[in-house]
Amino acid sequence: NAGVTQTPKFRVLKTGQSMTLLCAQDMNHEYMYWYRQDPGMGLRLIHYSVGEGTTAKGEVPDGYNVSRLKKQNFLLGLESAAPSQTSVYFCASRRDTQETQYFGPGTRLLVL
Amino acid sequence: SQQGEEDPQALSIQEGENATMNCSYKTSINNLQWYRQNSGRGLVHLILIRSNEREKHSGRLRVTLDTSKKSSSLLITASRAADTASYFCATASGGGYNKLIFGAGTRLAVHP
């Protein structure tokens, strides 16, 4: 099992550009999450999904959109990137019967 | 807003010594989890303690929870250089969607 994978690993964007981050998990997990991690801070929840076709807002959802068209994939979109979105983005997933979250390796995003 | 706050922010010890990290939180919780993050990597789950538990062990890890003081501690005994990482506490509260709220973390450096 690959676990949780994230694509791409690193990306540089110019202000105003758009992009999509892909998260994939092969553990048949129901729940999936997108977090961002900024220097000196813990992870903050952007959006999450409790199952295929569902999404919900987390703590810092502004400027991001998400979609969960397939159970194994959770996409995070930036419609118009801003320098404040420079961060490391982590995806996580978990079973509905378990409280432990499994994390991907992260995507480092730099917005100039 | 961050629920958990870790103390200290950074800890430097020698191999073989014990490392203690503390976490305080603000609201009632269902459970509290500790995660480790090696530099440039995703988070890895270490241990979970439920609100009705006071102490839990896993290998060289010992976690305590004091719900009256809204605090938890993580003890790593006989530290090794490979324990060098950042350690985060995360609290889960409210409904069943297990939205974790992370603290800012403790950076642990174990010197050979």
Tab-separated table of C-alpha atoms in Angstrom:
chain	number	residue	atom	x	y	z
A	1	ASN	CA	0.000	0.000	0.000
A	2	ALA	CA	1.229	3.480	-0.873
A	3	GLY	CA	-0.863	5.037	1.927
A	4	VAL	CA	-1.533	8.727	1.330
A	5	THR	CA	0.198	10.344	-1.621
A	6	GLN	CA	0.234	13.977	-2.685
A	7	THR	CA	0.929	15.561	-6.064
A	8	PRO	CA	2.919	17.707	-6.719
A	9	LYS	CA	5.671	17.767	-4.088
A	10	PHE	CA	6.641	21.360	-4.807
A	11	ARG	CA	5.180	24.168	-6.874
A	12	VAL	CA	5.878	27.837	-7.523
A	13	LEU	CA	2.969	30.039	-8.585
A	14	LYS	CA	2.605	33.665	-9.484
A	15	THR	CA	-0.048	35.737	-7.751
A	16	GLY	CA	-3.390	35.208	-9.449
A	17	GLN	CA	-2.595	31.828	-10.955
A	18	SER	CA	-4.683	28.797	-10.163
A	19	MET	CA	-3.727	25.235	-9.373
A	20	THR	CA	-5.043	21.970	-7.986
A	21	LEU	CA	-3.357	19.787	-5.390
A	22	LEU	CA	-4.184	16.104	-5.558
A	23	CYS	CA	-4.414	13.756	-2.608
A	24	ALA	CA	-4.907	10.038	-3.117
A	25	GLN	CA	-5.282	7.244	-0.574
A	26	ASP	CA	-5.457	3.511	-1.170
A	27	MET	CA	-6.726	2.495	2.283
A	28	ASN	CA	-10.427	2.837	1.499
A	29	HIS	CA	-10.769	5.545	4.145
A	30	GLU	CA	-14.015	7.452	4.449
A	31	TYR	CA	-12.681	10.672	5.895
A	32	MET	CA	-10.153	12.962	4.206
A	33	TYR	CA	-8.664	16.291	5.297
A	34	TRP	CA	-6.608	19.159	3.928
A	35	TYR	CA	-4.347	21.119	6.300
A	36	ARG	CA	-1.839	23.887	5.890
A	37	GLN	CA	1.282	24.303	8.029
A	38	ASP	CA	3.011	27.631	8.417
A	39	PRO	CA	6.344	28.248	10.179
A	40	GLY	CA	6.106	28.062	13.948
A	41	MET	CA	2.497	26.926	13.849
A	42	GLY	CA	0.651	23.690	14.015
A	43	LEU	CA	-1.530	22.375	11.248
A	44	ARG	CA	-4.737	24.253	10.490
A	45	LEU	CA	-7.694	22.531	8.866
A	46	ILE	CA	-8.762	23.986	5.507
A	47	HIS	CA	-11.536	21.615	4.362
A	48	TYR	CA	-12.533	18.061	5.038
A	49	SER	CA	-14.757	15.336	3.627
A	50	VAL	CA	-16.700	12.614	5.425
A	51	GLY	CA	-17.341	10.576	2.297
A	52	GLU	CA	-17.487	10.548	-1.475
A	53	GLY	CA	-19.382	13.568	-2.795
A	54	THR	CA	-19.257	15.488	0.509
A	55	THR	CA	-17.113	18.411	1.614
A	56	ALA	CA	-17.153	20.801	4.555
A	57	LYS	CA	-15.275	23.896	5.680
A	58	GLY	CA	-12.580	23.778	8.295
A	59	GLU	CA	-10.840	26.518	10.232
A	60	VAL	CA	-9.262	28.445	7.311
A	61	PRO	CA	-11.306	27.741	4.140
A	62	ASP	CA	-11.169	31.148	2.435
A	63	GLY	CA	-9.441	31.126	-0.954
A	64	TYR	CA	-9.675	27.339	-1.326
A	65	ASN	CA	-12.155	24.924	-2.861
A	66	VAL	CA	-12.263	21.150	-2.660
A	67	SER	CA	-13.901	18.219	-4.387
A	68	ARG	CA	-14.298	14.534	-3.543
A	69	LEU	CA	-15.671	12.951	-6.689
A	70	LYS	CA	-14.041	9.608	-5.950
A	71	LYS	CA	-13.618	8.056	-2.523
A	72	GLN	CA	-9.858	7.687	-2.925
A	73	ASN	CA	-9.174	11.252	-4.119
A	74	PHE	CA	-9.502	14.638	-2.448
A	75	LEU	CA	-8.607	17.690	-4.521
A	76	LEU	CA	-7.684	21.109	-3.156
A	77	GLY	CA	-8.011	24.046	-5.534
A	78	LEU	CA	-6.633	27.551	-5.380
A	79	GLU	CA	-8.640	29.738	-7.735
A	80	SER	CA	-6.446	32.851	-7.555
A	81	ALA	CA	-3.272	32.280	-5.573
A	82	ALA	CA	-2.064	34.912	-3.123
A	83	PRO	CA	1.302	35.210	-1.324
A	84	SER	CA	-0.522	34.478	1.945
A	85	GLN	CA	-1.173	30.977	0.610
A	86	THR	CA	2.532	30.181	0.611
A	87	SER	CA	2.629	27.187	2.913
A	88	VAL	CA	3.116	23.465	3.186
A	89	TYR	CA	-0.114	21.575	2.518
A	90	PHE	CA	-0.829	18.198	4.058
A	91	CYS	CA	-3.552	15.755	3.234
A	92	ALA	CA	-4.746	13.150	5.722
A	93	SER	CA	-7.275	10.351	5.811
A	94	ARG	CA	-8.819	7.996	8.348
A	95	ARG	CA	-11.312	5.185	8.715
A	96	ASP	CA	-14.735	6.090	10.037
A	97	THR	CA	-14.209	3.620	12.907
A	98	GLN	CA	-10.765	4.867	13.905
A	99	GLU	CA	-9.581	8.206	15.214
A	100	THR	CA	-6.011	8.083	13.942
A	101	GLN	CA	-5.269	10.189	10.884
A	102	TYR	CA	-2.720	9.119	8.257
A	103	PHE	CA	-0.798	11.905	6.606
A	104	GLY	CA	0.720	12.389	3.192
A	105	PRO	CA	4.265	13.738	2.701
A	106	GLY	CA	3.111	17.288	1.968
A	107	THR	CA	3.156	19.766	-0.921
A	108	ARG	CA	5.314	22.848	-0.591
A	109	LEU	CA	3.721	25.821	-2.357
A	110	LEU	CA	5.404	29.150	-2.963
A	111	VAL	CA	3.312	32.025	-4.291
A	112	LEU	CA	5.312	34.957	-5.634
B	1	SER	CA	-7.453	29.393	16.613
B	2	GLN	CA	-5.208	26.759	18.099
B	3	GLN	CA	-6.516	24.572	20.885
B	4	GLY	CA	-3.300	23.019	22.058
B	5	GLU	CA	-0.181	24.785	23.146
B	6	GLU	CA	3.022	22.838	23.600
B	7	ASP	CA	5.724	23.599	26.092
B	8	PRO	CA	8.636	23.942	25.638
B	9	GLN	CA	8.855	25.202	22.064
B	10	ALA	CA	12.271	23.591	21.732
B	11	LEU	CA	14.146	20.966	23.731
B	12	SER	CA	17.742	19.833	23.356
B	13	ILE	CA	19.009	16.745	25.200
B	14	GLN	CA	21.674	14.047	25.050
B	15	GLU	CA	21.062	10.489	23.930
B	16	GLY	CA	19.877	8.348	26.798
B	17	GLU	CA	18.124	11.187	28.612
B	18	ASN	CA	14.376	11.448	28.984
B	19	ALA	CA	12.372	14.085	27.105
B	20	THR	CA	9.150	15.552	28.460
B	21	MET	CA	6.802	17.691	26.424
B	22	ASN	CA	3.641	19.312	27.703
B	23	CYS	CA	0.408	20.291	26.001
B	24	SER	CA	-2.378	22.504	27.305
B	25	TYR	CA	-5.778	22.954	25.720
B	26	LYS	CA	-8.820	25.126	26.247
B	27	THR	CA	-12.061	23.216	25.746
B	28	SER	CA	-13.371	19.776	26.704
B	29	ILE	CA	-12.138	16.975	24.485
B	30	ASN	CA	-13.004	13.450	23.366
B	31	ASN	CA	-9.405	12.431	22.963
B	32	LEU	CA	-5.911	13.837	22.642
B	33	GLN	CA	-3.352	12.550	20.181
B	34	TRP	CA	0.383	12.992	19.790
B	35	TYR	CA	2.065	13.072	16.384
B	36	ARG	CA	5.698	13.212	15.299
B	37	GLN	CA	7.007	15.081	12.269
B	38	ASN	CA	10.478	14.505	10.942
B	39	SER	CA	11.968	17.424	9.038
B	40	GLY	CA	10.293	17.884	5.667
B	41	ARG	CA	7.949	14.932	6.150
B	42	GLY	CA	4.324	14.293	7.000
B	43	LEU	CA	3.012	13.632	10.489
B	44	VAL	CA	3.033	10.174	12.008
B	45	HIS	CA	0.614	9.159	14.731
B	46	LEU	CA	2.256	8.118	17.999
B	47	ILE	CA	-0.417	7.594	20.613
B	48	LEU	CA	-4.018	8.460	21.476
B	49	ILE	CA	-5.438	8.934	24.951
B	50	ARG	CA	-9.165	9.226	25.583
B	51	SER	CA	-10.751	11.721	27.929
B	52	ASN	CA	-11.573	8.975	30.472
B	53	GLU	CA	-7.973	7.713	30.578
B	54	ARG	CA	-5.220	9.124	32.764
B	55	GLU	CA	-2.112	7.389	31.471
B	56	LYS	CA	-1.085	5.332	28.477
B	57	HIS	CA	2.121	3.614	27.417
B	58	SER	CA	3.507	2.576	24.060
B	59	GLY	CA	7.079	1.303	23.964
B	60	ARG	CA	9.294	4.167	25.201
B	61	LEU	CA	6.375	6.608	25.153
B	62	ARG	CA	4.258	7.509	28.161
B	63	VAL	CA	1.343	9.913	27.877
B	64	THR	CA	-0.631	11.380	30.738
B	65	LEU	CA	-3.841	13.352	30.628
B	66	ASP	CA	-5.258	15.614	33.324
B	67	THR	CA	-8.675	16.801	32.195
B	68	SER	CA	-9.135	18.949	35.310
B	69	LYS	CA	-6.066	20.971	34.316
B	70	LYS	CA	-6.702	20.553	30.579
B	71	SER	CA	-3.177	19.339	30.050
B	72	SER	CA	-1.233	16.364	28.752
B	73	SER	CA	2.393	15.338	28.774
B	74	LEU	CA	4.451	13.117	26.505
B	75	LEU	CA	7.484	11.404	27.979
B	76	ILE	CA	10.059	9.748	25.746
B	77	THR	CA	12.398	7.595	27.803
B	78	ALA	CA	16.007	6.759	26.894
B	79	SER	CA	15.997	9.128	23.913
B	80	ARG	CA	17.840	8.272	20.722
B	81	ALA	CA	19.193	10.497	17.955
B	82	ALA	CA	16.416	9.095	15.737
B	83	ASP	CA	13.847	10.713	18.060
B	84	THR	CA	14.929	14.124	16.757
B	85	ALA	CA	11.729	15.590	15.316
B	86	SER	CA	8.862	17.962	16.050
B	87	TYR	CA	6.113	16.650	18.278
B	88	PHE	CA	2.536	17.911	18.101
B	89	CYS	CA	-0.443	17.373	20.315
B	90	ALA	CA	-3.866	17.429	18.701
B	91	THR	CA	-7.244	17.482	20.367
B	92	ALA	CA	-10.499	16.047	19.081
B	93	SER	CA	-13.762	17.347	20.436
B	94	GLY	CA	-17.395	17.826	19.527
B	95	GLY	CA	-19.145	15.670	16.968
B	96	GLY	CA	-18.018	12.501	15.250
B	97	TYR	CA	-16.043	14.031	12.427
B	98	ASN	CA	-12.815	14.086	14.437
B	99	LYS	CA	-11.592	17.468	13.406
B	100	LEU	CA	-8.212	17.674	15.061
B	101	ILE	CA	-6.868	20.951	16.372
B	102	PHE	CA	-3.095	21.027	16.538
B	103	GLY	CA	-0.716	22.898	18.765
B	104	ALA	CA	2.406	24.647	17.466
B	105	GLY	CA	4.657	21.746	18.426
B	106	THR	CA	7.854	21.068	20.361
B	107	ARG	CA	11.100	20.737	18.417
B	108	LEU	CA	13.182	17.989	20.023
B	109	ALA	CA	16.887	17.618	19.247
B	110	VAL	CA	18.651	14.533	20.618
B	111	HIS	CA	22.426	14.740	20.402
B	112	PRO	CA	24.613	11.610	20.163
